[in-house]
Amino acid sequence: MISIEEAITIVKEHTKPLTNHETKALKDCLGKTLAADVFSPINMPPFRQSAMDGYAVYKHDSNTYKIIDEVKAGDGHQPRLQSGEAVRIFTGAPVPNSANAIIIQEHVSIDNNTLTANNPITLNANIRPLGEQTKKDDVALKRGTKLTPAGIGFLTSLGITEVMINKPTSIALVVTGNELAKAGKPLKYGQIYESNAIMLSSALNDLGYMNVEIFSVEDDYQSTYNVLQEAISNNDMVLVSGGISVGDYDFVGKALLDLGVKQLFYKVKQKPGKPLFFGKKDDTLVFALPGNPASALSCFYIYVYTALQRVSGNEHFELLKSTAKSISNFTKKGDRAQFLKAIYNNDKVEILEGQNSSMIHTFALANALVYVPENLHEIAINDTVNVILLPIN
Ligand SMILES: Nc1nc2c(c(=O)[nH]1)N[C@H]1C(S)=C(S)[C@@H](COP(=O)(O)OP(=O)(O)OC[C@H]3O[C@@H](n4cnc5c(N)ncnc54)[C@H](O)[C@@H]3O)O[C@H]1N2
Ligand code: MOO
């Protein structure tokens, strides 16, 4: 059994950005990752731009200036100033080449066409230089940048309408178990409602992964083999739920190995999620997540999230981590490291009741996991603990 740190290192080592790219309209690229550097086709700002409402002057030794013209935002004309002359100007307007400072209107006195500056004038004050933000042909945003609303706004401000992005990652979710019934139907004795598929597909959708296909399979070797074969051959990533432990009806591990999936690790010294499997067939990544709902979701956030970010080219995206003061006591049983469902708020963290792997109600309230390393056994109120913030919207 390997440690959590070793398992995360193996996941990182074996995940690389997908090479399927496409050109798409920028307006449809929110949350998508750039597959190539984007170069700026223009200087931004494209002209010397006034940052304030006031007067553009050609500075001279006296503090009085003759006002000769006006330039407002959007104007295309370019008055030519002589030393000692000024033009009325407004925020966003092009600054005439011959002007070398802008005085804000609060700092002048006006008498007809004569302006008196009330303070000393600093050269180039309140002028946004040409290309101050981005220079023509410079890299505006690098490959691997995830497009946020600001990113889309920024590229549009450069006149860009299309970008090259990574194609959506295709993901199969394979849910195993004879005991699973569909919510909405009456439960027979021995059955439980199947909930991992919608939980994991919601977690994927929440992170922007929409290309998700769900398969269900009974605890039968041949069916498991067939469904996994189809899922692996048609997808970039396969997530399996359940059937990965050591019981007589846990067929996932055997089927994956028989299908030629290379095992990169199986079993991590952690709770929940001990029997986690990670493997690869050609370029398809396979995670077999333990079926207990809290185990499946913990493994999703700790390992699958990391893999997804790298597959999408966001290799620098990591889960946000912090430290916080515990407002709860906790005693750990056993020597596995543990992830505890918790509520983090203002540098304090509450460890929730009901941490069993089979229980999902506390996950429904949690916004964080407290990480308890192998060698830590007790958490007391006011102890500083490590917190992982869940990437949930
Ligand atoms: N003898 C041993 N038994 C078990 C061990 C072990 O080391 N030795 N490990 C335990 C641990 S830890 C875990 S975690 C589980 C993982 O088992 P599986 O991955 O094989 O999962 P299943 O047995 O299929 O299911 C476990 C549990 O979760 C429920 N489940 C499964 N799928 C769903 C679903 N889609 N929606 C809702 N609930 C689901 C299932 O009914 C079981 O109760 O193994 C332990 N056993
Ligand atoms: O590792 Mo299991 O996920 O404890 O129940």
PDB file of N, CA, C and O and ligand atoms in Angstrom, residues 175-177 179-180 192-197 219 241-246 250 267 273-275 289-293 295 336 357, ligand 1:
ATOM      1  N   VAL A 175     -20.670   2.418 -13.426  1.00  0.00           N
ATOM      2  CA  VAL A 175     -21.179   2.174 -12.072  1.00  0.00           C
ATOM      3  C   VAL A 175     -21.487   0.692 -11.937  1.00  0.00           C
ATOM      4  O   VAL A 175     -22.215   0.128 -12.757  1.00  0.00           O
ATOM      5  N   THR A 176     -20.902   0.050 -10.907  1.00  0.00           N
ATOM      6  CA  THR A 176     -21.107  -1.390 -10.738  1.00  0.00           C
ATOM      7  C   THR A 176     -21.918  -1.676  -9.475  1.00  0.00           C
ATOM      8  O   THR A 176     -21.861  -0.904  -8.517  1.00  0.00           O
ATOM      9  N   GLY A 177     -22.627  -2.787  -9.474  1.00  0.00           N
ATOM     10  CA  GLY A 177     -23.325  -3.234  -8.255  1.00  0.00           C
ATOM     11  C   GLY A 177     -24.706  -3.802  -8.522  1.00  0.00           C
ATOM     12  O   GLY A 177     -25.529  -3.131  -9.139  1.00  0.00           O
ATOM     13  N   GLU A 179     -26.831  -4.371  -6.228  1.00  0.00           N
ATOM     14  CA  GLU A 179     -27.750  -3.867  -5.208  1.00  0.00           C
ATOM     15  C   GLU A 179     -28.358  -2.520  -5.575  1.00  0.00           C
ATOM     16  O   GLU A 179     -29.154  -1.965  -4.818  1.00  0.00           O
ATOM     17  N   LEU A 180     -27.982  -1.988  -6.722  1.00  0.00           N
ATOM     18  CA  LEU A 180     -28.317  -0.596  -7.011  1.00  0.00           C
ATOM     19  C   LEU A 180     -29.655  -0.453  -7.733  1.00  0.00           C
ATOM     20  O   LEU A 180     -29.893  -1.106  -8.750  1.00  0.00           O
ATOM     21  N   ILE A 192     -30.189  -0.580  -2.526  1.00  0.00           N
ATOM     22  CA  ILE A 192     -30.038   0.841  -2.157  1.00  0.00           C
ATOM     23  C   ILE A 192     -30.162   1.647  -3.452  1.00  0.00           C
ATOM     24  O   ILE A 192     -30.004   1.090  -4.548  1.00  0.00           O
ATOM     25  N   TYR A 193     -30.417   2.928  -3.305  1.00  0.00           N
ATOM     26  CA  TYR A 193     -30.494   3.759  -4.507  1.00  0.00           C
ATOM     27  C   TYR A 193     -29.093   4.069  -5.030  1.00  0.00           C
ATOM     28  O   TYR A 193     -28.202   4.409  -4.247  1.00  0.00           O
ATOM     29  N   GLU A 194     -28.965   3.950  -6.318  1.00  0.00           N
ATOM     30  CA  GLU A 194     -27.690   4.287  -6.967  1.00  0.00           C
ATOM     31  C   GLU A 194     -27.527   5.799  -6.953  1.00  0.00           C
ATOM     32  O   GLU A 194     -28.395   6.527  -7.416  1.00  0.00           O
ATOM     33  N   SER A 195     -26.416   6.288  -6.390  1.00  0.00           N
ATOM     34  CA  SER A 195     -26.236   7.743  -6.313  1.00  0.00           C
ATOM     35  C   SER A 195     -24.857   8.213  -6.758  1.00  0.00           C
ATOM     36  O   SER A 195     -24.638   9.406  -6.944  1.00  0.00           O
ATOM     37  N   ASN A 196     -23.928   7.281  -6.943  1.00  0.00           N
ATOM     38  CA  ASN A 196     -22.571   7.718  -7.309  1.00  0.00           C
ATOM     39  C   ASN A 196     -22.507   8.302  -8.722  1.00  0.00           C
ATOM     40  O   ASN A 196     -21.715   9.219  -8.977  1.00  0.00           O
ATOM     41  N   ALA A 197     -23.335   7.768  -9.634  1.00  0.00           N
ATOM     42  CA  ALA A 197     -23.243   8.245 -11.025  1.00  0.00           C
ATOM     43  C   ALA A 197     -23.592   9.723 -11.102  1.00  0.00           C
ATOM     44  O   ALA A 197     -22.832  10.531 -11.667  1.00  0.00           O
ATOM     45  N   ASP A 219     -22.704  -7.059 -11.086  1.00  0.00           N
ATOM     46  CA  ASP A 219     -21.481  -7.706 -10.587  1.00  0.00           C
ATOM     47  C   ASP A 219     -21.299  -9.060 -11.269  1.00  0.00           C
ATOM     48  O   ASP A 219     -21.619 -10.126 -10.712  1.00  0.00           O
ATOM     49  N   SER A 241     -17.036   3.086 -10.502  1.00  0.00           N
ATOM     50  CA  SER A 241     -17.492   3.165  -9.111  1.00  0.00           C
ATOM     51  C   SER A 241     -17.783   1.753  -8.613  1.00  0.00           C
ATOM     52  O   SER A 241     -18.596   1.039  -9.204  1.00  0.00           O
ATOM     53  N   GLY A 242     -17.093   1.360  -7.540  1.00  0.00           N
ATOM     54  CA  GLY A 242     -17.368   0.083  -6.868  1.00  0.00           C
ATOM     55  C   GLY A 242     -16.691  -1.108  -7.521  1.00  0.00           C
ATOM     56  O   GLY A 242     -16.057  -1.001  -8.580  1.00  0.00           O
ATOM     57  N   GLY A 243     -16.799  -2.251  -6.817  1.00  0.00           N
ATOM     58  CA  GLY A 243     -16.296  -3.514  -7.356  1.00  0.00           C
ATOM     59  C   GLY A 243     -14.777  -3.599  -7.427  1.00  0.00           C
ATOM     60  O   GLY A 243     -14.226  -4.423  -8.157  1.00  0.00           O
ATOM     61  N   ILE A 244     -14.079  -2.753  -6.643  1.00  0.00           N
ATOM     62  CA  ILE A 244     -12.617  -2.727  -6.737  1.00  0.00           C
ATOM     63  C   ILE A 244     -11.962  -3.284  -5.474  1.00  0.00           C
ATOM     64  O   ILE A 244     -10.737  -3.354  -5.364  1.00  0.00           O
ATOM     65  N   SER A 245     -12.791  -3.746  -4.519  1.00  0.00           N
ATOM     66  CA  SER A 245     -12.216  -4.325  -3.303  1.00  0.00           C
ATOM     67  C   SER A 245     -11.927  -5.815  -3.532  1.00  0.00           C
ATOM     68  O   SER A 245     -11.764  -6.243  -4.681  1.00  0.00           O
ATOM     69  N   VAL A 246     -11.886  -6.591  -2.455  1.00  0.00           N
ATOM     70  CA  VAL A 246     -11.354  -7.954  -2.546  1.00  0.00           C
ATOM     71  C   VAL A 246     -12.439  -9.033  -2.495  1.00  0.00           C
ATOM     72  O   VAL A 246     -12.138 -10.229  -2.424  1.00  0.00           O
ATOM     73  N   ASP A 250     -16.221  -8.650  -6.675  1.00  0.00           N
ATOM     74  CA  ASP A 250     -15.520  -7.424  -7.094  1.00  0.00           C
ATOM     75  C   ASP A 250     -14.672  -7.783  -8.319  1.00  0.00           C
ATOM     76  O   ASP A 250     -13.582  -8.339  -8.196  1.00  0.00           O
ATOM     77  N   LYS A 267      -4.439   0.583  -4.094  1.00  0.00           N
ATOM     78  CA  LYS A 267      -4.507   0.720  -2.635  1.00  0.00           C
ATOM     79  C   LYS A 267      -3.582   1.842  -2.135  1.00  0.00           C
ATOM     80  O   LYS A 267      -2.376   1.833  -2.389  1.00  0.00           O
ATOM     81  N   GLY A 273     -11.201   5.577   0.986  1.00  0.00           N
ATOM     82  CA  GLY A 273     -10.667   5.378  -0.356  1.00  0.00           C
ATOM     83  C   GLY A 273      -9.491   4.441  -0.467  1.00  0.00           C
ATOM     84  O   GLY A 273      -8.737   4.502  -1.447  1.00  0.00           O
ATOM     85  N   LYS A 274      -9.360   3.518   0.489  1.00  0.00           N
ATOM     86  CA  LYS A 274      -8.183   2.625   0.464  1.00  0.00           C
ATOM     87  C   LYS A 274      -8.033   1.860  -0.851  1.00  0.00           C
ATOM     88  O   LYS A 274      -6.966   1.899  -1.467  1.00  0.00           O
ATOM     89  N   PRO A 275      -9.091   1.176  -1.325  1.00  0.00           N
ATOM     90  CA  PRO A 275      -8.847   0.342  -2.510  1.00  0.00           C
ATOM     91  C   PRO A 275      -8.925   1.115  -3.826  1.00  0.00           C
ATOM     92  O   PRO A 275      -9.517   0.647  -4.807  1.00  0.00           O
ATOM     93  N   LEU A 289     -12.753   3.834  -8.529  1.00  0.00           N
ATOM     94  CA  LEU A 289     -13.014   4.465  -7.235  1.00  0.00           C
ATOM     95  C   LEU A 289     -13.786   3.494  -6.355  1.00  0.00           C
ATOM     96  O   LEU A 289     -14.713   2.831  -6.828  1.00  0.00           O
ATOM     97  N   PRO A 290     -13.427   3.404  -5.074  1.00  0.00           N
ATOM     98  CA  PRO A 290     -14.200   2.542  -4.178  1.00  0.00           C
ATOM     99  C   PRO A 290     -15.674   2.960  -4.177  1.00  0.00           C
ATOM    100  O   PRO A 290     -15.984   4.145  -4.277  1.00  0.00           O
ATOM    101  N   GLY A 291     -16.567   1.975  -4.069  1.00  0.00           N
ATOM    102  CA  GLY A 291     -17.998   2.249  -4.221  1.00  0.00           C
ATOM    103  C   GLY A 291     -18.642   3.041  -3.105  1.00  0.00           C
ATOM    104  O   GLY A 291     -19.641   3.729  -3.323  1.00  0.00           O
ATOM    105  N   ASN A 292     -18.074   2.976  -1.895  1.00  0.00           N
ATOM    106  CA  ASN A 292     -18.658   3.775  -0.815  1.00  0.00           C
ATOM    107  C   ASN A 292     -18.710   5.236  -1.269  1.00  0.00           C
ATOM    108  O   ASN A 292     -17.687   5.787  -1.703  1.00  0.00           O
ATOM    109  N   PRO A 293     -19.886   5.868  -1.179  1.00  0.00           N
ATOM    110  CA  PRO A 293     -20.017   7.210  -1.776  1.00  0.00           C
ATOM    111  C   PRO A 293     -18.976   8.227  -1.307  1.00  0.00           C
ATOM    112  O   PRO A 293     -18.418   8.970  -2.117  1.00  0.00           O
ATOM    113  N   SER A 295     -16.033   7.607  -0.173  1.00  0.00           N
ATOM    114  CA  SER A 295     -14.724   7.199  -0.688  1.00  0.00           C
ATOM    115  C   SER A 295     -14.589   7.631  -2.141  1.00  0.00           C
ATOM    116  O   SER A 295     -13.556   8.166  -2.564  1.00  0.00           O
ATOM    117  N   ARG A 336      -4.146   4.762   8.943  1.00  0.00           N
ATOM    118  CA  ARG A 336      -4.228   5.381   7.613  1.00  0.00           C
ATOM    119  C   ARG A 336      -4.375   6.899   7.752  1.00  0.00           C
ATOM    120  O   ARG A 336      -5.006   7.369   8.700  1.00  0.00           O
ATOM    121  N   SER A 357     -17.185   6.041   5.516  1.00  0.00           N
ATOM    122  CA  SER A 357     -17.080   6.065   4.049  1.00  0.00           C
ATOM    123  C   SER A 357     -18.429   5.884   3.372  1.00  0.00           C
ATOM    124  O   SER A 357     -18.626   6.310   2.233  1.00  0.00           O
TER     125      SER A 357
HETATM  126  N1  LIG B   1     -12.239  -7.858   3.405  1.00  0.00           N
HETATM  127  C1  LIG B   1     -12.159  -6.586   3.059  1.00  0.00           C
HETATM  128  N2  LIG B   1     -13.290  -5.929   2.732  1.00  0.00           N
HETATM  129  C2  LIG B   1     -13.230  -4.664   2.369  1.00  0.00           C
HETATM  130  C3  LIG B   1     -12.009  -3.977   2.355  1.00  0.00           C
HETATM  131  C4  LIG B   1     -10.833  -4.685   2.676  1.00  0.00           C
HETATM  132  O1  LIG B   1      -9.717  -4.142   2.692  1.00  0.00           O
HETATM  133  N3  LIG B   1     -10.968  -5.987   3.005  1.00  0.00           N
HETATM  134  N4  LIG B   1     -12.001  -2.633   2.051  1.00  0.00           N
HETATM  135  C5  LIG B   1     -13.189  -1.899   2.372  1.00  0.00           C
HETATM  136  C6  LIG B   1     -13.097  -0.553   1.891  1.00  0.00           C
HETATM  137  S1  LIG B   1     -12.017   0.431   2.715  1.00  0.00           S
HETATM  138  C7  LIG B   1     -13.896  -0.066   0.919  1.00  0.00           C
HETATM  139  S2  LIG B   1     -13.816   1.617   0.535  1.00  0.00           S
HETATM  140  C8  LIG B   1     -14.851  -0.885   0.194  1.00  0.00           C
HETATM  141  C9  LIG B   1     -14.758  -0.659  -1.302  1.00  0.00           C
HETATM  142  O2  LIG B   1     -15.457  -1.641  -1.961  1.00  0.00           O
HETATM  143  P1  LIG B   1     -15.765  -1.627  -3.511  1.00  0.00           P
HETATM  144  O3  LIG B   1     -15.015  -0.580  -4.191  1.00  0.00           O
HETATM  145  O4  LIG B   1     -15.604  -2.990  -4.003  1.00  0.00           O
HETATM  146  O5  LIG B   1     -17.261  -1.139  -3.556  1.00  0.00           O
HETATM  147  P2  LIG B   1     -18.587  -1.989  -3.435  1.00  0.00           P
HETATM  148  O6  LIG B   1     -18.352  -3.160  -2.575  1.00  0.00           O
HETATM  149  O7  LIG B   1     -19.157  -2.182  -4.759  1.00  0.00           O
HETATM  150  O8  LIG B   1     -19.466  -0.935  -2.645  1.00  0.00           O
HETATM  151  C10 LIG B   1     -19.107  -0.457  -1.383  1.00  0.00           C
HETATM  152  C11 LIG B   1     -20.315   0.180  -0.705  1.00  0.00           C
HETATM  153  O9  LIG B   1     -20.772   1.276  -1.470  1.00  0.00           O
HETATM  154  C12 LIG B   1     -22.105   1.101  -1.914  1.00  0.00           C
HETATM  155  N5  LIG B   1     -22.176   1.580  -3.304  1.00  0.00           N
HETATM  156  C13 LIG B   1     -21.502   1.061  -4.332  1.00  0.00           C
HETATM  157  N6  LIG B   1     -21.819   1.686  -5.451  1.00  0.00           N
HETATM  158  C14 LIG B   1     -22.716   2.630  -5.132  1.00  0.00           C
HETATM  159  C15 LIG B   1     -23.433   3.578  -5.899  1.00  0.00           C
HETATM  160  N7  LIG B   1     -23.262   3.693  -7.217  1.00  0.00           N
HETATM  161  N8  LIG B   1     -24.306   4.393  -5.262  1.00  0.00           N
HETATM  162  C16 LIG B   1     -24.475   4.285  -3.912  1.00  0.00           C
HETATM  163  N9  LIG B   1     -23.813   3.379  -3.140  1.00  0.00           N
HETATM  164  C17 LIG B   1     -22.961   2.566  -3.744  1.00  0.00           C
HETATM  165  C18 LIG B   1     -22.319  -0.387  -1.857  1.00  0.00           C
HETATM  166  O10 LIG B   1     -23.655  -0.755  -1.776  1.00  0.00           O
HETATM  167  C19 LIG B   1     -21.505  -0.757  -0.649  1.00  0.00           C
HETATM  168  O11 LIG B   1     -22.218  -0.536   0.536  1.00  0.00           O
HETATM  169  O12 LIG B   1     -14.607  -2.245   0.452  1.00  0.00           O
HETATM  170  C20 LIG B   1     -14.463  -2.568   1.851  1.00  0.00           C
HETATM  171  N10 LIG B   1     -14.375  -3.971   2.006  1.00  0.00           N
END
